[in-house]
PDB file of C-alpha atoms in Angstrom:
ATOM      1  CA  UNK U   1     162.527 151.325 163.340  1.00 96.00           C
ATOM      2  CA  UNK U   2     165.930 151.430 164.980  1.00 97.00           C
ATOM      3  CA  UNK U   3     168.826 148.994 164.424  1.00 97.00           C
ATOM      4  CA  UNK U   4     167.918 146.854 167.419  1.00 97.00           C
ATOM      5  CA  UNK U   5     164.340 146.371 166.244  1.00 98.00           C
ATOM      6  CA  UNK U   6     165.492 145.589 162.706  1.00 98.00           C
ATOM      7  CA  UNK U   7     168.054 143.062 163.898  1.00 98.00           C
ATOM      8  CA  UNK U   8     165.418 141.402 166.075  1.00 98.00           C
ATOM      9  CA  UNK U   9     163.332 140.805 162.930  1.00 98.00           C
ATOM     10  CA  UNK U  10     166.272 139.070 161.239  1.00 98.00           C
ATOM     11  CA  UNK U  11     166.661 136.812 164.299  1.00 98.00           C
ATOM     12  CA  UNK U  12     162.918 136.156 164.353  1.00 98.00           C
ATOM     13  CA  UNK U  13     163.123 135.070 160.705  1.00 98.00           C
ATOM     14  CA  UNK U  14     166.039 132.735 161.466  1.00 98.00           C
ATOM     15  CA  UNK U  15     164.044 131.117 164.276  1.00 98.00           C
ATOM     16  CA  UNK U  16     161.015 130.702 161.973  1.00 98.00           C
ATOM     17  CA  UNK U  17     163.335 129.003 159.461  1.00 98.00           C
ATOM     18  CA  UNK U  18     164.634 126.648 162.128  1.00 98.00           C
ATOM     19  CA  UNK U  19     161.127 125.752 163.255  1.00 98.00           C
ATOM     20  CA  UNK U  20     160.173 125.003 159.654  1.00 98.00           C
ATOM     21  CA  UNK U  21     163.050 122.514 159.520  1.00 98.00           C
ATOM     22  CA  UNK U  22     165.135 124.784 157.311  1.00 98.00           C
ATOM     23  CA  UNK U  23     168.469 126.575 157.351  1.00 98.00           C
ATOM     24  CA  UNK U  24     168.103 129.097 160.213  1.00 98.00           C
ATOM     25  CA  UNK U  25     169.342 132.285 158.613  1.00 98.00           C
ATOM     26  CA  UNK U  26     167.149 135.367 158.545  1.00 98.00           C
ATOM     27  CA  UNK U  27     167.407 138.893 157.233  1.00 98.00           C
ATOM     28  CA  UNK U  28     165.640 142.228 157.177  1.00 98.00           C
ATOM     29  CA  UNK U  29     166.162 145.050 154.696  1.00 98.00           C
ATOM     30  CA  UNK U  30     165.579 148.514 156.111  1.00 98.00           C
ATOM     31  CA  UNK U  31     165.608 151.816 154.247  1.00 98.00           C
ATOM     32  CA  UNK U  32     167.740 154.770 155.293  1.00 97.00           C
ATOM     33  CA  UNK U  33     164.762 156.328 157.042  1.00 97.00           C
ATOM     34  CA  UNK U  34     164.117 153.205 159.107  1.00 97.00           C
ATOM     35  CA  UNK U  35     161.291 151.648 157.091  1.00 98.00           C
ATOM     36  CA  UNK U  36     161.194 147.871 156.757  1.00 98.00           C
ATOM     37  CA  UNK U  37     161.382 147.084 153.032  1.00 98.00           C
ATOM     38  CA  UNK U  38     161.334 143.317 153.372  1.00 98.00           C
ATOM     39  CA  UNK U  39     162.154 140.389 155.627  1.00 98.00           C
ATOM     40  CA  UNK U  40     162.818 136.747 154.924  1.00 98.00           C
ATOM     41  CA  UNK U  41     164.707 133.575 155.698  1.00 98.00           C
ATOM     42  CA  UNK U  42     166.552 130.833 153.883  1.00 98.00           C
ATOM     43  CA  UNK U  43     164.118 128.607 151.939  1.00 98.00           C
ATOM     44  CA  UNK U  44     166.405 125.836 150.686  1.00 98.00           C
ATOM     45  CA  UNK U  45     164.490 123.107 152.473  1.00 98.00           C
ATOM     46  CA  UNK U  46     161.027 124.686 152.376  1.00 98.00           C
ATOM     47  CA  UNK U  47     161.033 125.616 148.661  1.00 97.00           C
ATOM     48  CA  UNK U  48     163.805 123.356 147.385  1.00 97.00           C
ATOM     49  CA  UNK U  49     165.525 126.610 146.515  1.00 98.00           C
ATOM     50  CA  UNK U  50     169.180 127.245 145.674  1.00 98.00           C
ATOM     51  CA  UNK U  51     168.854 131.031 145.679  1.00 98.00           C
ATOM     52  CA  UNK U  52     166.485 131.958 148.523  1.00 98.00           C
ATOM     53  CA  UNK U  53     169.064 132.586 151.229  1.00 98.00           C
ATOM     54  CA  UNK U  54     168.301 134.913 154.130  1.00 98.00           C
ATOM     55  CA  UNK U  55     169.416 138.104 152.439  1.00 98.00           C
ATOM     56  CA  UNK U  56     168.119 137.251 148.959  1.00 98.00           C
ATOM     57  CA  UNK U  57     164.770 136.248 150.467  1.00 98.00           C
ATOM     58  CA  UNK U  58     164.553 139.658 152.173  1.00 98.00           C
ATOM     59  CA  UNK U  59     165.349 141.300 148.831  1.00 98.00           C
ATOM     60  CA  UNK U  60     162.788 139.135 147.043  1.00 98.00           C
ATOM     61  CA  UNK U  61     160.131 139.924 149.626  1.00 98.00           C
ATOM     62  CA  UNK U  62     160.903 143.628 149.214  1.00 98.00           C
ATOM     63  CA  UNK U  63     159.600 143.304 145.669  1.00 97.00           C
ATOM     64  CA  UNK U  64     160.601 145.416 142.688  1.00 97.00           C
ATOM     65  CA  UNK U  65     162.142 148.674 143.823  1.00 97.00           C
ATOM     66  CA  UNK U  66     163.982 151.487 142.063  1.00 96.00           C
ATOM     67  CA  UNK U  67     167.685 151.903 142.836  1.00 96.00           C
ATOM     68  CA  UNK U  68     166.909 154.937 145.006  1.00 95.00           C
ATOM     69  CA  UNK U  69     165.072 152.734 147.530  1.00 96.00           C
ATOM     70  CA  UNK U  70     168.269 150.834 148.375  1.00 97.00           C
ATOM     71  CA  UNK U  71     170.403 153.927 148.830  1.00 95.00           C
ATOM     72  CA  UNK U  72     171.440 154.241 152.451  1.00 96.00           C
ATOM     73  CA  UNK U  73     169.609 150.998 153.235  1.00 98.00           C
ATOM     74  CA  UNK U  74     170.886 148.399 155.701  1.00 98.00           C
ATOM     75  CA  UNK U  75     170.723 144.631 155.316  1.00 98.00           C
ATOM     76  CA  UNK U  76     170.418 143.019 158.739  1.00 98.00           C
ATOM     77  CA  UNK U  77     171.382 139.347 158.609  1.00 98.00           C
ATOM     78  CA  UNK U  78     171.967 136.709 161.260  1.00 98.00           C
ATOM     79  CA  UNK U  79     175.022 135.231 159.490  1.00 98.00           C
ATOM     80  CA  UNK U  80     177.998 136.498 157.521  1.00 98.00           C
ATOM     81  CA  UNK U  81     176.730 136.700 153.893  1.00 98.00           C
ATOM     82  CA  UNK U  82     177.845 134.091 151.355  1.00 98.00           C
ATOM     83  CA  UNK U  83     179.245 135.168 147.980  1.00 98.00           C
ATOM     84  CA  UNK U  84     175.783 135.257 146.390  1.00 98.00           C
ATOM     85  CA  UNK U  85     174.235 137.405 149.126  1.00 98.00           C
ATOM     86  CA  UNK U  86     177.346 139.596 149.199  1.00 98.00           C
ATOM     87  CA  UNK U  87     176.893 140.143 145.474  1.00 98.00           C
ATOM     88  CA  UNK U  88     173.172 140.827 145.868  1.00 98.00           C
ATOM     89  CA  UNK U  89     173.929 143.592 148.389  1.00 98.00           C
ATOM     90  CA  UNK U  90     176.522 145.042 146.006  1.00 98.00           C
ATOM     91  CA  UNK U  91     174.223 144.886 142.981  1.00 98.00           C
ATOM     92  CA  UNK U  92     171.588 146.980 144.695  1.00 98.00           C
ATOM     93  CA  UNK U  93     174.023 149.383 146.290  1.00 97.00           C
ATOM     94  CA  UNK U  94     173.019 148.600 149.868  1.00 98.00           C
ATOM     95  CA  UNK U  95     175.084 150.872 152.100  1.00 97.00           C
ATOM     96  CA  UNK U  96     175.483 148.852 155.286  1.00 98.00           C
ATOM     97  CA  UNK U  97     175.379 145.182 156.259  1.00 98.00           C
ATOM     98  CA  UNK U  98     174.818 144.324 159.924  1.00 98.00           C
ATOM     99  CA  UNK U  99     175.794 140.709 160.656  1.00 98.00           C
ATOM    100  CA  UNK U 100     174.741 138.628 163.645  1.00 98.00           C
ATOM    101  CA  UNK U 101     177.806 136.425 163.717  1.00 98.00           C
ATOM    102  CA  UNK U 102     180.660 135.140 161.553  1.00 98.00           C
ATOM    103  CA  UNK U 103     182.003 132.310 163.700  1.00 97.00           C
ATOM    104  CA  UNK U 104     180.102 129.453 162.058  1.00 97.00           C
ATOM    105  CA  UNK U 105     180.642 130.841 158.544  1.00 97.00           C
ATOM    106  CA  UNK U 106     182.724 133.686 157.181  1.00 97.00           C
ATOM    107  CA  UNK U 107     181.408 135.109 153.923  1.00 97.00           C
ATOM    108  CA  UNK U 108     182.247 138.113 151.775  1.00 97.00           C
ATOM    109  CA  UNK U 109     182.771 140.708 154.499  1.00 97.00           C
ATOM    110  CA  UNK U 110     186.168 141.846 153.230  1.00 98.00           C
ATOM    111  CA  UNK U 111     184.884 142.180 149.664  1.00 98.00           C
ATOM    112  CA  UNK U 112     181.919 144.233 150.866  1.00 98.00           C
ATOM    113  CA  UNK U 113     184.271 146.602 152.696  1.00 98.00           C
ATOM    114  CA  UNK U 114     186.547 146.803 149.682  1.00 98.00           C
ATOM    115  CA  UNK U 115     183.563 147.862 147.590  1.00 97.00           C
ATOM    116  CA  UNK U 116     182.649 150.594 150.058  1.00 98.00           C
ATOM    117  CA  UNK U 117     179.928 148.909 152.115  1.00 98.00           C
ATOM    118  CA  UNK U 118     179.916 149.463 155.877  1.00 98.00           C
ATOM    119  CA  UNK U 119     180.071 146.116 157.688  1.00 98.00           C
ATOM    120  CA  UNK U 120     179.123 145.653 161.335  1.00 98.00           C
ATOM    121  CA  UNK U 121     179.551 142.295 163.080  1.00 98.00           C
ATOM    122  CA  UNK U 122     177.498 141.973 166.270  1.00 98.00           C
ATOM    123  CA  UNK U 123     179.022 138.781 167.686  1.00 98.00           C
ATOM    124  CA  UNK U 124     175.517 137.690 168.668  1.00 98.00           C
ATOM    125  CA  UNK U 125     175.459 134.501 170.745  1.00 98.00           C
ATOM    126  CA  UNK U 126     171.836 133.591 169.939  1.00 98.00           C
ATOM    127  CA  UNK U 127     172.601 133.569 166.198  1.00 98.00           C
ATOM    128  CA  UNK U 128     175.760 131.537 166.717  1.00 98.00           C
ATOM    129  CA  UNK U 129     174.110 128.943 168.958  1.00 98.00           C
ATOM    130  CA  UNK U 130     171.205 128.517 166.549  1.00 98.00           C
ATOM    131  CA  UNK U 131     173.598 127.889 163.656  1.00 98.00           C
ATOM    132  CA  UNK U 132     175.763 125.520 165.705  1.00 98.00           C
ATOM    133  CA  UNK U 133     172.698 123.519 166.678  1.00 98.00           C
ATOM    134  CA  UNK U 134     171.480 123.365 163.073  1.00 98.00           C
ATOM    135  CA  UNK U 135     174.894 122.418 161.638  1.00 97.00           C
ATOM    136  CA  UNK U 136     175.226 119.645 164.193  1.00 97.00           C
ATOM    137  CA  UNK U 137     171.732 118.346 163.381  1.00 97.00           C
ATOM    138  CA  UNK U 138     171.829 118.658 159.579  1.00 96.00           C
ATOM    139  CA  UNK U 139     175.415 118.967 158.357  1.00 96.00           C
ATOM    140  CA  UNK U 140     174.513 117.693 154.877  1.00 95.00           C
ATOM    141  CA  UNK U 141     171.885 120.415 154.371  1.00 96.00           C
ATOM    142  CA  UNK U 142     174.355 123.052 155.472  1.00 96.00           C
ATOM    143  CA  UNK U 143     177.059 121.685 153.150  1.00 96.00           C
ATOM    144  CA  UNK U 144     174.626 121.901 150.284  1.00 95.00           C
ATOM    145  CA  UNK U 145     173.617 125.455 151.163  1.00 96.00           C
ATOM    146  CA  UNK U 146     177.172 126.770 151.042  1.00 96.00           C
ATOM    147  CA  UNK U 147     178.310 124.627 148.111  1.00 95.00           C
ATOM    148  CA  UNK U 148     180.759 122.656 150.225  1.00 94.00           C
ATOM    149  CA  UNK U 149     181.652 119.023 149.688  1.00 86.00           C
ATOM    150  CA  UNK U 150     182.867 118.067 153.130  1.00 73.00           C
ATOM    151  CA  UNK U 151     183.580 120.416 155.946  1.00 61.00           C
ATOM    152  CA  UNK U 152     184.915 119.664 159.375  1.00 53.00           C
ATOM    153  CA  UNK U 153     182.519 121.800 161.348  1.00 54.00           C
ATOM    154  CA  UNK U 154     183.633 120.783 164.800  1.00 48.00           C
ATOM    155  CA  UNK U 155     187.032 122.339 164.164  1.00 44.00           C
ATOM    156  CA  UNK U 156     185.771 125.430 162.400  1.00 47.00           C
ATOM    157  CA  UNK U 157     183.114 126.216 164.932  1.00 45.00           C
ATOM    158  CA  UNK U 158     185.635 126.025 167.744  1.00 41.00           C
ATOM    159  CA  UNK U 159     187.953 128.577 166.123  1.00 36.00           C
TER     160      UNK U 159
ATOM    161  CA  UNK N   1     175.323 118.483 124.994  1.00 96.00           C
ATOM    162  CA  UNK N   2     178.189 120.537 123.614  1.00 97.00           C
ATOM    163  CA  UNK N   3     178.945 124.208 124.307  1.00 97.00           C
ATOM    164  CA  UNK N   4     177.145 125.420 121.208  1.00 97.00           C
ATOM    165  CA  UNK N   5     173.949 123.580 122.118  1.00 98.00           C
ATOM    166  CA  UNK N   6     174.111 124.819 125.707  1.00 98.00           C
ATOM    167  CA  UNK N   7     174.676 128.413 124.649  1.00 98.00           C
ATOM    168  CA  UNK N   8     171.741 128.145 122.227  1.00 98.00           C
ATOM    169  CA  UNK N   9     169.504 127.268 125.211  1.00 98.00           C
ATOM    170  CA  UNK N  10     170.630 130.406 127.058  1.00 98.00           C
ATOM    171  CA  UNK N  11     169.780 132.509 123.989  1.00 98.00           C
ATOM    172  CA  UNK N  12     166.433 130.721 123.639  1.00 98.00           C
ATOM    173  CA  UNK N  13     165.666 131.623 127.267  1.00 98.00           C
ATOM    174  CA  UNK N  14     166.584 135.276 126.657  1.00 98.00           C
ATOM    175  CA  UNK N  15     164.230 135.393 123.671  1.00 98.00           C
ATOM    176  CA  UNK N  16     161.429 133.815 125.743  1.00 98.00           C
ATOM    177  CA  UNK N  17     162.026 136.514 128.375  1.00 98.00           C
ATOM    178  CA  UNK N  18     161.805 139.231 125.757  1.00 98.00           C
ATOM    179  CA  UNK N  19     158.571 137.822 124.342  1.00 98.00           C
ATOM    180  CA  UNK N  20     157.104 137.739 127.848  1.00 98.00           C
ATOM    181  CA  UNK N  21     157.839 141.471 128.136  1.00 98.00           C
ATOM    182  CA  UNK N  22     160.701 140.898 130.554  1.00 98.00           C
ATOM    183  CA  UNK N  23     164.424 141.523 130.794  1.00 98.00           C
ATOM    184  CA  UNK N  24     165.883 139.386 127.977  1.00 98.00           C
ATOM    185  CA  UNK N  25     168.703 137.580 129.740  1.00 98.00           C
ATOM    186  CA  UNK N  26     168.852 133.797 129.714  1.00 98.00           C
ATOM    187  CA  UNK N  27     171.119 131.147 131.128  1.00 98.00           C
ATOM    188  CA  UNK N  28     171.765 127.415 131.139  1.00 98.00           C
ATOM    189  CA  UNK N  29     173.728 125.455 133.730  1.00 98.00           C
ATOM    190  CA  UNK N  30     175.493 122.389 132.359  1.00 98.00           C
ATOM    191  CA  UNK N  31     177.402 119.751 134.309  1.00 98.00           C
ATOM    192  CA  UNK N  32     180.970 118.753 133.493  1.00 97.00           C
ATOM    193  CA  UNK N  33     179.705 115.726 131.558  1.00 97.00           C
ATOM    194  CA  UNK N  34     177.431 117.864 129.372  1.00 97.00           C
ATOM    195  CA  UNK N  35     174.129 117.306 131.156  1.00 98.00           C
ATOM    196  CA  UNK N  36     171.690 120.224 131.377  1.00 98.00           C
ATOM    197  CA  UNK N  37     171.099 120.878 135.090  1.00 98.00           C
ATOM    198  CA  UNK N  38     168.773 123.833 134.654  1.00 98.00           C
ATOM    199  CA  UNK N  39     167.796 126.699 132.393  1.00 98.00           C
ATOM    200  CA  UNK N  40     166.028 129.964 133.051  1.00 98.00           C
ATOM    201  CA  UNK N  41     165.631 133.639 132.328  1.00 98.00           C
ATOM    202  CA  UNK N  42     165.273 136.894 134.201  1.00 98.00           C
ATOM    203  CA  UNK N  43     161.868 137.124 135.932  1.00 98.00           C
ATOM    204  CA  UNK N  44     161.868 140.686 137.269  1.00 98.00           C
ATOM    205  CA  UNK N  45     158.822 141.709 135.291  1.00 98.00           C
ATOM    206  CA  UNK N  46     157.054 138.336 135.159  1.00 98.00           C
ATOM    207  CA  UNK N  47     157.365 137.515 138.887  1.00 97.00           C
ATOM    208  CA  UNK N  48     158.064 140.965 140.310  1.00 97.00           C
ATOM    209  CA  UNK N  49     161.354 139.428 141.388  1.00 98.00           C
ATOM    210  CA  UNK N  50     164.536 141.144 142.503  1.00 98.00           C
ATOM    211  CA  UNK N  51     166.603 137.951 142.564  1.00 98.00           C
ATOM    212  CA  UNK N  52     165.527 135.846 139.582  1.00 98.00           C
ATOM    213  CA  UNK N  53     168.125 136.995 137.090  1.00 98.00           C
ATOM    214  CA  UNK N  54     169.163 134.757 134.194  1.00 98.00           C
ATOM    215  CA  UNK N  55     171.874 132.873 136.046  1.00 98.00           C
ATOM    216  CA  UNK N  56     170.081 132.672 139.397  1.00 98.00           C
ATOM    217  CA  UNK N  57     166.929 131.447 137.615  1.00 98.00           C
ATOM    218  CA  UNK N  58     168.975 128.669 135.988  1.00 98.00           C
ATOM    219  CA  UNK N  59     170.363 127.773 139.424  1.00 98.00           C
ATOM    220  CA  UNK N  60     166.899 127.870 140.972  1.00 98.00           C
ATOM    221  CA  UNK N  61     165.469 125.686 138.220  1.00 98.00           C
ATOM    222  CA  UNK N  62     168.317 123.211 138.782  1.00 98.00           C
ATOM    223  CA  UNK N  63     166.843 122.588 142.218  1.00 97.00           C
ATOM    224  CA  UNK N  64     168.704 121.450 145.319  1.00 97.00           C
ATOM    225  CA  UNK N  65     171.996 119.856 144.355  1.00 97.00           C
ATOM    226  CA  UNK N  66     175.028 118.708 146.307  1.00 96.00           C
ATOM    227  CA  UNK N  67     178.256 120.668 145.817  1.00 96.00           C
ATOM    228  CA  UNK N  68     179.661 117.855 143.683  1.00 95.00           C
ATOM    229  CA  UNK N  69     177.047 118.529 140.978  1.00 96.00           C
ATOM    230  CA  UNK N  70     178.457 122.013 140.325  1.00 97.00           C
ATOM    231  CA  UNK N  71     182.074 120.881 140.105  1.00 95.00           C
ATOM    232  CA  UNK N  72     183.348 121.363 136.578  1.00 96.00           C
ATOM    233  CA  UNK N  73     179.979 122.832 135.585  1.00 98.00           C
ATOM    234  CA  UNK N  74     179.566 125.721 133.159  1.00 98.00           C
ATOM    235  CA  UNK N  75     177.113 128.596 133.426  1.00 98.00           C
ATOM    236  CA  UNK N  76     176.129 129.771 129.966  1.00 98.00           C
ATOM    237  CA  UNK N  77     174.628 133.248 130.057  1.00 98.00           C
ATOM    238  CA  UNK N  78     173.663 135.757 127.395  1.00 98.00           C
ATOM    239  CA  UNK N  79     175.027 138.749 129.340  1.00 98.00           C
ATOM    240  CA  UNK N  80     178.019 139.527 131.565  1.00 98.00           C
ATOM    241  CA  UNK N  81     176.881 138.506 135.080  1.00 98.00           C
ATOM    242  CA  UNK N  82     175.971 141.189 137.628  1.00 98.00           C
ATOM    243  CA  UNK N  83     177.487 141.108 141.125  1.00 98.00           C
ATOM    244  CA  UNK N  84     174.699 138.880 142.467  1.00 98.00           C
ATOM    245  CA  UNK N  85     175.005 136.302 139.678  1.00 98.00           C
ATOM    246  CA  UNK N  86     178.796 136.478 139.874  1.00 98.00           C
ATOM    247  CA  UNK N  87     178.506 135.679 143.579  1.00 98.00           C
ATOM    248  CA  UNK N  88     176.020 132.869 142.935  1.00 98.00           C
ATOM    249  CA  UNK N  89     178.488 131.204 140.530  1.00 98.00           C
ATOM    250  CA  UNK N  90     181.249 131.592 143.136  1.00 98.00           C
ATOM    251  CA  UNK N  91     179.122 130.226 145.986  1.00 98.00           C
ATOM    252  CA  UNK N  92     178.451 126.998 144.142  1.00 98.00           C
ATOM    253  CA  UNK N  93     181.958 126.626 142.778  1.00 97.00           C
ATOM    254  CA  UNK N  94     180.948 126.731 139.135  1.00 98.00           C
ATOM    255  CA  UNK N  95     184.132 126.247 137.099  1.00 97.00           C
ATOM    256  CA  UNK N  96     183.431 128.167 133.919  1.00 98.00           C
ATOM    257  CA  UNK N  97     181.184 131.026 132.836  1.00 98.00           C
ATOM    258  CA  UNK N  98     180.478 131.450 129.122  1.00 98.00           C
ATOM    259  CA  UNK N  99     179.090 134.925 128.371  1.00 98.00           C
ATOM    260  CA  UNK N 100     177.199 135.989 125.258  1.00 98.00           C
ATOM    261  CA  UNK N 101     178.254 139.615 125.369  1.00 98.00           C
ATOM    262  CA  UNK N 102     179.566 142.322 127.686  1.00 98.00           C
ATOM    263  CA  UNK N 103     179.060 145.442 125.572  1.00 98.00           C
ATOM    264  CA  UNK N 104     175.694 146.503 126.995  1.00 97.00           C
ATOM    265  CA  UNK N 105     176.717 145.651 130.581  1.00 97.00           C
ATOM    266  CA  UNK N 106     179.996 144.640 132.153  1.00 97.00           C
ATOM    267  CA  UNK N 107     179.582 142.627 135.350  1.00 97.00           C
ATOM    268  CA  UNK N 108     181.939 140.707 137.633  1.00 97.00           C
ATOM    269  CA  UNK N 109     184.138 139.045 135.015  1.00 97.00           C
ATOM    270  CA  UNK N 110     187.416 140.203 136.547  1.00 98.00           C
ATOM    271  CA  UNK N 111     186.355 139.061 140.013  1.00 98.00           C
ATOM    272  CA  UNK N 112     185.350 135.641 138.653  1.00 98.00           C
ATOM    273  CA  UNK N 113     188.794 135.252 137.053  1.00 98.00           C
ATOM    274  CA  UNK N 114     190.495 136.411 140.240  1.00 98.00           C
ATOM    275  CA  UNK N 115     188.630 133.703 142.134  1.00 97.00           C
ATOM    276  CA  UNK N 116     189.749 131.035 139.677  1.00 98.00           C
ATOM    277  CA  UNK N 117     186.731 130.771 137.387  1.00 98.00           C
ATOM    278  CA  UNK N 118     187.345 130.417 133.646  1.00 98.00           C
ATOM    279  CA  UNK N 119     185.547 133.205 131.772  1.00 98.00           C
ATOM    280  CA  UNK N 120     184.788 133.076 128.062  1.00 98.00           C
ATOM    281  CA  UNK N 121     183.179 136.036 126.259  1.00 98.00           C
ATOM    282  CA  UNK N 122     181.618 135.103 122.932  1.00 98.00           C
ATOM    283  CA  UNK N 123     180.938 138.602 121.558  1.00 98.00           C
ATOM    284  CA  UNK N 124     177.595 137.345 120.275  1.00 98.00           C
ATOM    285  CA  UNK N 125     175.754 139.879 118.127  1.00 98.00           C
ATOM    286  CA  UNK N 126     172.290 138.351 118.641  1.00 98.00           C
ATOM    287  CA  UNK N 127     172.604 138.755 122.435  1.00 98.00           C
ATOM    288  CA  UNK N 128     173.882 142.307 122.097  1.00 98.00           C
ATOM    289  CA  UNK N 129     171.157 143.394 119.689  1.00 98.00           C
ATOM    290  CA  UNK N 130     168.438 141.890 121.860  1.00 98.00           C
ATOM    291  CA  UNK N 131     169.720 143.789 124.900  1.00 98.00           C
ATOM    292  CA  UNK N 132     170.121 147.044 122.962  1.00 98.00           C
ATOM    293  CA  UNK N 133     166.548 146.756 121.725  1.00 98.00           C
ATOM    294  CA  UNK N 134     165.250 146.059 125.221  1.00 98.00           C
ATOM    295  CA  UNK N 135     167.241 148.856 126.872  1.00 97.00           C
ATOM    296  CA  UNK N 136     165.988 151.317 124.279  1.00 97.00           C
ATOM    297  CA  UNK N 137     162.390 150.176 124.806  1.00 97.00           C
ATOM    298  CA  UNK N 138     162.393 149.904 128.614  1.00 96.00           C
ATOM    299  CA  UNK N 139     165.306 151.835 130.099  1.00 96.00           C
ATOM    300  CA  UNK N 140     163.567 152.193 133.473  1.00 95.00           C
ATOM    301  CA  UNK N 141     163.135 148.412 133.860  1.00 96.00           C
ATOM    302  CA  UNK N 142     166.772 147.867 132.997  1.00 97.00           C
ATOM    303  CA  UNK N 143     167.889 150.551 135.466  1.00 96.00           C
ATOM    304  CA  UNK N 144     165.897 148.811 138.160  1.00 95.00           C
ATOM    305  CA  UNK N 145     167.343 145.408 137.299  1.00 96.00           C
ATOM    306  CA  UNK N 146     170.936 146.546 137.706  1.00 96.00           C
ATOM    307  CA  UNK N 147     170.314 148.870 140.657  1.00 95.00           C
ATOM    308  CA  UNK N 148     171.180 151.973 138.691  1.00 94.00           C
ATOM    309  CA  UNK N 149     169.621 155.375 139.176  1.00 86.00           C
ATOM    310  CA  UNK N 150     170.244 156.927 135.812  1.00 74.00           C
ATOM    311  CA  UNK N 151     172.447 155.568 133.117  1.00 61.00           C
ATOM    312  CA  UNK N 152     173.261 157.089 129.774  1.00 54.00           C
ATOM    313  CA  UNK N 153     172.815 153.977 127.698  1.00 54.00           C
ATOM    314  CA  UNK N 154     173.246 155.534 124.308  1.00 48.00           C
ATOM    315  CA  UNK N 155     176.839 156.376 125.192  1.00 45.00           C
ATOM    316  CA  UNK N 156     177.625 153.124 126.923  1.00 47.00           C
ATOM    317  CA  UNK N 157     176.172 150.948 124.232  1.00 46.00           C
ATOM    318  CA  UNK N 158     178.186 152.749 121.584  1.00 41.00           C
ATOM    319  CA  UNK N 159     181.488 152.074 123.403  1.00 36.00           C
TER     320      UNK N 159
END
C-alpha cells in the first residue's frame, strides 16, 4: 500500500477508538515494501491499559517479528508520539514516523530526529478536530493517558 | 515496602519469566509511600507480545492510574531499560529507576538522567547471571526482544 492508504488506516483506527468511547489515536505499521504489519488504536478505556497507545497497539498487533521486519518500516500515527511510543519506535529501529498532527499534543519528534528517524508531520485537520473534540469531552481521560496532572487545554489547543 | 523488598519482587518476576521459558526480565512499580502499584515480567514468548517488557508489564498490571499516582514512584527493574521502557517511565513521570544490572544490556539510563529521573544501578550478580544464561540459551529470542539483527553477545557480556 502507499502512504495515503496507510495513513487512512491509522485515521480509521482513531475513529474506531472514538466510537468505542476511548482515546481516539490510531496507528498503522507498514514494512518498507508497503505491507501492513499491524494496525491498532489506544485501548486505555477499552482494556484499562496504560501501555496500549496507538503506536504500541499497532506494534502489539504486528506480533513477534525479527528486527529485519522493522527495517525501513514506517509508523503512521494520527498524533505526535508520546515518550513511550517514541521509545517503542526507537527500540525496533523503525525508520520513519508519519504523524497526523502535533497541535493538540507534541511528543518526542525532536528526539526521534536526533536518533536518525525521519519524521513527517501532515498537519491533518481531521486528526486534530477528533482530538480536540475528545479532549473537550473527556479531559480527565486524556490527562491520565499522557501522565499529566492538570493541563489547560483551551490555551494549548489554540497555539 | 522498602527498596530491598521491592527489588526482590522484580527479581522474583524475572525468575518466573525464565521458568515460563520467556525473557527473564522483571519489574515492580512502587509508589512514593512504599505501596506496590504493580509487578510484571517480559511476556514476549508467553503472549507473543512486542510491548510487554518487564517495566511496561508492571505498568500495565498497575492498571489505569492518575498522574499523581506515579509522582515520586520508583520503577524497580532487573535490567537496564530499553528505549520503550525508558520512554514509558518518562511518560508517566516516574521519579526513580532502580536497575539490577546493565552489563548484559545498556538501555536509556543517560536519557533518563537527562530528563531528571534518578537512576540507581545495583550491579546485581543474580540478575546478570540469569540474563547471561538466557542469552546463551536463546540468543534469537533476545535479539528479537531488543530489535537487534545480530549481536555478538559473548564479547559484550565479557565487557
